mmCIF file of C-alpha atoms in Angstrom:
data_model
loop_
_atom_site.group_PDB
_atom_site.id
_atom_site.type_symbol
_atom_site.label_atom_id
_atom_site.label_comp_id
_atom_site.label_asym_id
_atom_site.label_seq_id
_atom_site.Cartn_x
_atom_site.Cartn_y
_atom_site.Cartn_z
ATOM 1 C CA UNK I 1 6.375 -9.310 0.995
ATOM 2 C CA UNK I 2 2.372 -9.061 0.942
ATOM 3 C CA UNK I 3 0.726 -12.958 2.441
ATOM 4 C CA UNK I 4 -2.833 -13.493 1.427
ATOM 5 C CA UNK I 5 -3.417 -15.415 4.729
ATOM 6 C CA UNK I 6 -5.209 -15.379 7.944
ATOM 7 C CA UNK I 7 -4.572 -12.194 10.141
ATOM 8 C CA UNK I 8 -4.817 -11.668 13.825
ATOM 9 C CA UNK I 9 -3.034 -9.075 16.198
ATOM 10 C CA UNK I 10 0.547 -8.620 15.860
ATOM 11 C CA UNK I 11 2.105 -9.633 18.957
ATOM 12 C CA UNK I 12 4.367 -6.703 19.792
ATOM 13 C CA UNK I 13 4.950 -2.980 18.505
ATOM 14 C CA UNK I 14 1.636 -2.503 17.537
ATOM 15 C CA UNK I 15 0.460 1.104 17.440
ATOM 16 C CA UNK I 16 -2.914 0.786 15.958
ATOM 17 C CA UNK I 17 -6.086 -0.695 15.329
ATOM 18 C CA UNK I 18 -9.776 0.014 14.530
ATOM 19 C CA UNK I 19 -12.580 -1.987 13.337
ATOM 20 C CA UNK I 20 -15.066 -1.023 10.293
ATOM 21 C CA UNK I 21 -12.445 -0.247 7.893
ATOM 22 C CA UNK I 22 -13.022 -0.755 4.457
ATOM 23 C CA UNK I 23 -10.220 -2.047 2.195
ATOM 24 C CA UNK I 24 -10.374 -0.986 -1.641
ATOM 25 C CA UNK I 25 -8.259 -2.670 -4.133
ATOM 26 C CA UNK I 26 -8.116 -0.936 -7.733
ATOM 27 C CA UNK I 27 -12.169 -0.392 -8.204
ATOM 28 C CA UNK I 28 -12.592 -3.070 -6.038
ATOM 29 C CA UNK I 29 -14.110 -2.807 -2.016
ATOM 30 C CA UNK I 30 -12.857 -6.251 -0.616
ATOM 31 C CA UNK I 31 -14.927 -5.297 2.302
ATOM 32 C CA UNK I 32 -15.169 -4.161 5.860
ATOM 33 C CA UNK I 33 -12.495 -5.509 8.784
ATOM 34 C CA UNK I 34 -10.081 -4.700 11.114
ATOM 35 C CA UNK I 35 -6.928 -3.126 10.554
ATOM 36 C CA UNK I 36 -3.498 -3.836 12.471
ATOM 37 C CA UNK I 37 -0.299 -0.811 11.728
ATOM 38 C CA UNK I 38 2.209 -2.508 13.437
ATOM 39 C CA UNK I 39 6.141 -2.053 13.366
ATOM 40 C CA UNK I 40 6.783 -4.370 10.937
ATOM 41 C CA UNK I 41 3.461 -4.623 9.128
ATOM 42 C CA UNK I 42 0.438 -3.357 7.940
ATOM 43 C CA UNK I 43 -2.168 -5.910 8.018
ATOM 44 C CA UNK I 44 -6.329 -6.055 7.425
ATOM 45 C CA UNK I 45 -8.125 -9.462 8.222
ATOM 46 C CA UNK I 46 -12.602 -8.924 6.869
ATOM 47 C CA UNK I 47 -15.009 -9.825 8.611
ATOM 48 C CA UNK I 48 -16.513 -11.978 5.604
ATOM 49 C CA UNK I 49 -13.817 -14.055 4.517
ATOM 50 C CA UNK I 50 -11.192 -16.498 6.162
ATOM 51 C CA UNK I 51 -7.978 -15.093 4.756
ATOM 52 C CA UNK I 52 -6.594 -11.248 4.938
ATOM 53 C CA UNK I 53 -3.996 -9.264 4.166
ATOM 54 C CA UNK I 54 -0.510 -8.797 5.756
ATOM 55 C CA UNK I 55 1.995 -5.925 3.941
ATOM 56 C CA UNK I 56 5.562 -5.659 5.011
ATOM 57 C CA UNK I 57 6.268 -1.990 5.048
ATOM 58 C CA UNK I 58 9.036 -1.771 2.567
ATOM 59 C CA UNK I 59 6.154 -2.769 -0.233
ATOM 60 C CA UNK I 60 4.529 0.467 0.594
ATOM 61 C CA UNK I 61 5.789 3.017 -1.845
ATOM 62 C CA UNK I 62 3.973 5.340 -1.187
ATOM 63 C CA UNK I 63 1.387 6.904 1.455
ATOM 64 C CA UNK I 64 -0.903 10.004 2.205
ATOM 65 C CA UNK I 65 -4.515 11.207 3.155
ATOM 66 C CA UNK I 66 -6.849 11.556 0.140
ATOM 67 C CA UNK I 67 -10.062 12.634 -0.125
ATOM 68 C CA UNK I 68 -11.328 10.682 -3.310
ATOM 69 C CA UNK I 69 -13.817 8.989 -2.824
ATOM 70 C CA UNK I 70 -14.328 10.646 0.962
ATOM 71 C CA UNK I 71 -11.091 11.571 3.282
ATOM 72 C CA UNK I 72 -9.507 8.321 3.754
ATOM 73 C CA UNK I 73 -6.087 6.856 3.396
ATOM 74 C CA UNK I 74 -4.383 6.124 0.245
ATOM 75 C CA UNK I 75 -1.488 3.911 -0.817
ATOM 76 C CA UNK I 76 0.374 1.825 -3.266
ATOM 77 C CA UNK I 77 2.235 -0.977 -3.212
ATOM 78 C CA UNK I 78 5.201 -1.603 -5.653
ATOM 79 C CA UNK I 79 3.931 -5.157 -5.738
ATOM 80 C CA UNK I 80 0.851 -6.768 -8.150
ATOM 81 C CA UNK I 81 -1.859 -8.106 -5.257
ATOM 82 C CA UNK I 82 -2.953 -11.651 -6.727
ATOM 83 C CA UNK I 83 -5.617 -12.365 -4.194
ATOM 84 C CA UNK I 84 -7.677 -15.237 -6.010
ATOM 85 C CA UNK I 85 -11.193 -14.915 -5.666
ATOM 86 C CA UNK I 86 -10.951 -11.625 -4.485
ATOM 87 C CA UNK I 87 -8.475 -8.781 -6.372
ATOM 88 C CA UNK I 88 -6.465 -9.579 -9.604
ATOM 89 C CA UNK I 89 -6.029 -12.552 -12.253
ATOM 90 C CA UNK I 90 -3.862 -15.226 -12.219
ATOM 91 C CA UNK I 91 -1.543 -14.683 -15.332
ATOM 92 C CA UNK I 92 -2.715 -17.807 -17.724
ATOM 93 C CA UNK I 93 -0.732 -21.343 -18.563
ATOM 94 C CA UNK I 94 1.281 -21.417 -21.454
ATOM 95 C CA UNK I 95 0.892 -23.791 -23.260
ATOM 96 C CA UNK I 96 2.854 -24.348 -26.566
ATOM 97 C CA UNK I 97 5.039 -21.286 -26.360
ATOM 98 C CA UNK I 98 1.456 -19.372 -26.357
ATOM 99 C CA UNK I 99 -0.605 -17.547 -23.557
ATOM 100 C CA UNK I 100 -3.589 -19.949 -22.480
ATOM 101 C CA UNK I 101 -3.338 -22.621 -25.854
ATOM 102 C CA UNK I 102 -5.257 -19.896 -27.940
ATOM 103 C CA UNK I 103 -5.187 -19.562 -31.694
ATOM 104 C CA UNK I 104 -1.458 -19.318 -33.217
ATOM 105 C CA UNK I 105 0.204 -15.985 -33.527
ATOM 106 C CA UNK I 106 0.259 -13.616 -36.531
ATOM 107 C CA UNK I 107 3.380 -14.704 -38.433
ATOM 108 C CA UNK I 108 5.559 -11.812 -39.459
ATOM 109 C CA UNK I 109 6.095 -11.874 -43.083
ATOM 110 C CA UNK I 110 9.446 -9.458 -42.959
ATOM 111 C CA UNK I 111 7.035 -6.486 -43.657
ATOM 112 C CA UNK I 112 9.854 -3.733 -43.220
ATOM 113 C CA UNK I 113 7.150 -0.840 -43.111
ATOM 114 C CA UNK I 114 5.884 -2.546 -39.939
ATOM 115 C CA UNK I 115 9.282 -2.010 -37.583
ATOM 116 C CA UNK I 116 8.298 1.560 -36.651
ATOM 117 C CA UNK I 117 4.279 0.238 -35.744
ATOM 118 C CA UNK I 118 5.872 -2.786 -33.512
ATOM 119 C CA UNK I 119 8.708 -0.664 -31.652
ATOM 120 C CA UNK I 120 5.316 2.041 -30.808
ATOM 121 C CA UNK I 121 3.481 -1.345 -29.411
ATOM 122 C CA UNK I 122 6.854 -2.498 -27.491
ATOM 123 C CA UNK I 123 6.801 1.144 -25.865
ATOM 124 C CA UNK I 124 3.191 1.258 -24.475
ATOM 125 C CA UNK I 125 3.316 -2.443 -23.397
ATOM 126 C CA UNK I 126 6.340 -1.872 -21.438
ATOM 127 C CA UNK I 127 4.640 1.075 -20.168
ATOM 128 C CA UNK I 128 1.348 -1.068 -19.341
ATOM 129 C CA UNK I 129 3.062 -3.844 -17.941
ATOM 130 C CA UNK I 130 5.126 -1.251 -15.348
ATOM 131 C CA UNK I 131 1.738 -0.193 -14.234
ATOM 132 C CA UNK I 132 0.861 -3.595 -13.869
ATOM 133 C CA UNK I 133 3.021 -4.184 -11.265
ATOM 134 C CA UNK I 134 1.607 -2.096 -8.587
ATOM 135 C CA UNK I 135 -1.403 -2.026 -6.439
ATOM 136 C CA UNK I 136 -3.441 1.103 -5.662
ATOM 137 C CA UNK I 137 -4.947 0.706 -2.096
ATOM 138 C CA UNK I 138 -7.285 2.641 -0.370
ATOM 139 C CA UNK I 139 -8.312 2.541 3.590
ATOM 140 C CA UNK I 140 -11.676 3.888 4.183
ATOM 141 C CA UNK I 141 -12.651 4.060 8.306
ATOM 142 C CA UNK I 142 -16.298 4.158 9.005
ATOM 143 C CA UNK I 143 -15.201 7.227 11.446
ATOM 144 C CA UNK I 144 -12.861 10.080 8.638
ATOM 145 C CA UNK I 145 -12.241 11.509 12.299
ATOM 146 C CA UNK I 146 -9.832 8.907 12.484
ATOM 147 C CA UNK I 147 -7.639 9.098 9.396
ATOM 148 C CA UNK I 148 -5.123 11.616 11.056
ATOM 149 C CA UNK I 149 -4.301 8.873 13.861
ATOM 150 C CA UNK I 150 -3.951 6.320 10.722
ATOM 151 C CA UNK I 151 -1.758 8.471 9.005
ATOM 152 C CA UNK I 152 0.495 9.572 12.010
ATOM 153 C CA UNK I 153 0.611 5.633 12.777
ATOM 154 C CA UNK I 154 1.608 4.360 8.757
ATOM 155 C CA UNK I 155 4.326 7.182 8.693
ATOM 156 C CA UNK I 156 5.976 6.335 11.900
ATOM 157 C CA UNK I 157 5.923 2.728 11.162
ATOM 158 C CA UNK I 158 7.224 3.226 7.187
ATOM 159 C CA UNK I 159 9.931 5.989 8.760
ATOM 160 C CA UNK I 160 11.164 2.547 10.985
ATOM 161 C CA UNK I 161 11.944 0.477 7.472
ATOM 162 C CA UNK I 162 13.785 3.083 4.966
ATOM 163 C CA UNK I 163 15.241 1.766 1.392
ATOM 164 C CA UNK I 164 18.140 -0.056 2.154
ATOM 165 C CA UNK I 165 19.585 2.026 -0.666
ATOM 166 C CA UNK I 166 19.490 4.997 0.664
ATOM 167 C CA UNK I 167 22.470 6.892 2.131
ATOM 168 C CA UNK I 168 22.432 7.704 6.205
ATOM 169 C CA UNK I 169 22.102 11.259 5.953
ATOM 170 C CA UNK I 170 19.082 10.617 3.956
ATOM 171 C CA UNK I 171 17.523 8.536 5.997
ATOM 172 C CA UNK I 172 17.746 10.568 8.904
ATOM 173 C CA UNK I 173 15.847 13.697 6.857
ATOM 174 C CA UNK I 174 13.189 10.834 6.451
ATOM 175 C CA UNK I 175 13.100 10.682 10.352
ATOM 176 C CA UNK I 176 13.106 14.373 10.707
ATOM 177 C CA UNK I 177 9.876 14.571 8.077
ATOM 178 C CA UNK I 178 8.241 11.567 10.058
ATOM 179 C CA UNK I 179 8.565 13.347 13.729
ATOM 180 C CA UNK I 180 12.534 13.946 14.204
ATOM 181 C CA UNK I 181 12.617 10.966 16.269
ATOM 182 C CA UNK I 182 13.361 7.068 16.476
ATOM 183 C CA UNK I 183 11.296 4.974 18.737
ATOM 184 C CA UNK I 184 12.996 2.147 20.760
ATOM 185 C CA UNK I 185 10.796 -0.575 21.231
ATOM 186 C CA UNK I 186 9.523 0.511 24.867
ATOM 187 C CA UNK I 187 8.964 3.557 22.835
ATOM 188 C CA UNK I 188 6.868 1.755 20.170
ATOM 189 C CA UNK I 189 4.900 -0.143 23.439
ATOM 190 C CA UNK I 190 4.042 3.105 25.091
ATOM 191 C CA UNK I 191 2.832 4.791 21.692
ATOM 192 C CA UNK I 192 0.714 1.491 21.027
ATOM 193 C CA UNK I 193 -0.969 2.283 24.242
ATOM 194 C CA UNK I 194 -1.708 5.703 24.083
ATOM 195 C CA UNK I 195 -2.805 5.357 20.290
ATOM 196 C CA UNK I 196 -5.327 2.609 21.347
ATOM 197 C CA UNK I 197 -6.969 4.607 24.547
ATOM 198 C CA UNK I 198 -6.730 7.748 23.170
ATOM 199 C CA UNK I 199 -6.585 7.865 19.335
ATOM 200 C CA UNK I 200 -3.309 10.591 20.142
ATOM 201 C CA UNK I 201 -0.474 11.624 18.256
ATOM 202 C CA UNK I 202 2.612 9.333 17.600
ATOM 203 C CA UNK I 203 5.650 9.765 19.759
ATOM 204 C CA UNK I 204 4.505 13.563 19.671
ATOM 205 C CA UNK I 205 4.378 14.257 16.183
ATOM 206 C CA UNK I 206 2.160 16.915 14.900
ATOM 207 C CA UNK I 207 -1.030 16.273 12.877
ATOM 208 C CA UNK I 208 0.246 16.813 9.147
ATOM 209 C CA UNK I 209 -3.086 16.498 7.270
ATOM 210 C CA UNK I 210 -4.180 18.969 4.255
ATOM 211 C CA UNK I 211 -7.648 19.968 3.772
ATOM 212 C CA UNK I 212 -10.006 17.414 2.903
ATOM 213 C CA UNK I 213 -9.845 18.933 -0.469
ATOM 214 C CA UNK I 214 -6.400 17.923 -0.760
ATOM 215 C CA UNK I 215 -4.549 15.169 -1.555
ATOM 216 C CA UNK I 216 -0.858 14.624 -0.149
ATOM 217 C CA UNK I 217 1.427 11.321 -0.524
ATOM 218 C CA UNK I 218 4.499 10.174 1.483
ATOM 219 C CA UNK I 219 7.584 8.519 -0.688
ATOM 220 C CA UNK I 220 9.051 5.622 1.157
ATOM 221 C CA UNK I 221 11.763 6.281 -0.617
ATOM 222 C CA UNK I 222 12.652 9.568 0.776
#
């Protein structure tokens, strides 16, 4: 699920947080705010506007550390963000069987030459409309020195909420990729801590950025 609402600290198994952290959307900066990776969320809340964001982590297909436009983190959600005002368009009324009341549609005279043309068109919208239905995301800190701690912090959470489809043995090589490890809620408490005082490693995991030059995604899925 991904609310459009007002955010404010999670109140348990929260591992990180930062200010001045810019959220894109598409081509779109939404702006500067604070950002919350929690256990069971991911949530932003700017400093310029009275609702945020709040992502459960199972809408998070995929993550990694990108360095387009500067090193920062990148991910998408298998979800469409309608956030009015601010990121995406509300799809328009129908009205009349037709999209918004607009002029009537072409009417198809039987043409048989034209079956080949419309099954082409029925491809690439199908193909347009599966874009559609995601949301590029990007999380640019004011501080890059600071995107390996982000990182660390989105895979342990994501590693916490595997696909429900998935068998056990694969969700246990997910664990294994994300640290080898499972953290118990006083677990999750301690981490919070030491993320917040000393911008350290997750539950011991080792840094597993690429060069800035690089770009490297994580597959909720696995």
């Amino acid at each position: 699920m991904v609310l459009i609402t007002p955010v404010s600290p999670p109140e348990h198994g929260l591992l990180y947080t930062a200010n001045n952290i810019k959220l894109k959307l598409g081509d779109n900066i939404v702006g500067e705010g604070t950002i919350y990776i929690a256990q069971n969320s991911l949530s932003w809340q700017p400093i310029d506007l009275p609702e945020g964001i709040s992502i459960e982590w199972k809408q998070v297909s995929l993550h990694g550390i990108s360095s387009n436009p500067r090193k920062c983190i990148y991910f998408m959600l298998d979800h469409k963000v309608e956030w009015n005002g601010v990121y995406g368009n509300p799809q328009p009324a129908i009205v009349n069987g037709q999209n918004g009341g607009g002029a009537e549609a072409d009417v198809d005279e039987g043409n048989g030459s034209d079956e080949h043309d419309e099954d082409d068109e029925n491809f690439e919208d199908a193909v347009d409309e599966q874009f559609e239905e995601v949301t590029e995301c990007w999380l640019l800190p004011e501080d890059i020195h600071t995107v390996d701690t982000m990182y660390s912090a989105m895979t342990t959470c994501q590693a916490l909420h595997p696909d429900s489809a998935d068998s056990n043995s694969e969700d246990s090589d997910a664990m294994e990729d994300a640290g080898g490890m499972v953290l118990e809620d006083e677990d999750m408490a301690d981490d919070a801590l030491t993320l917040g005082r000393n911008g350290g490693e997750v539950g011991g995991m080792q840094n597993l950025s690429l060069d800035d030059d690089d770009e490297r995604f994580e597959d909720a899925d696995e």
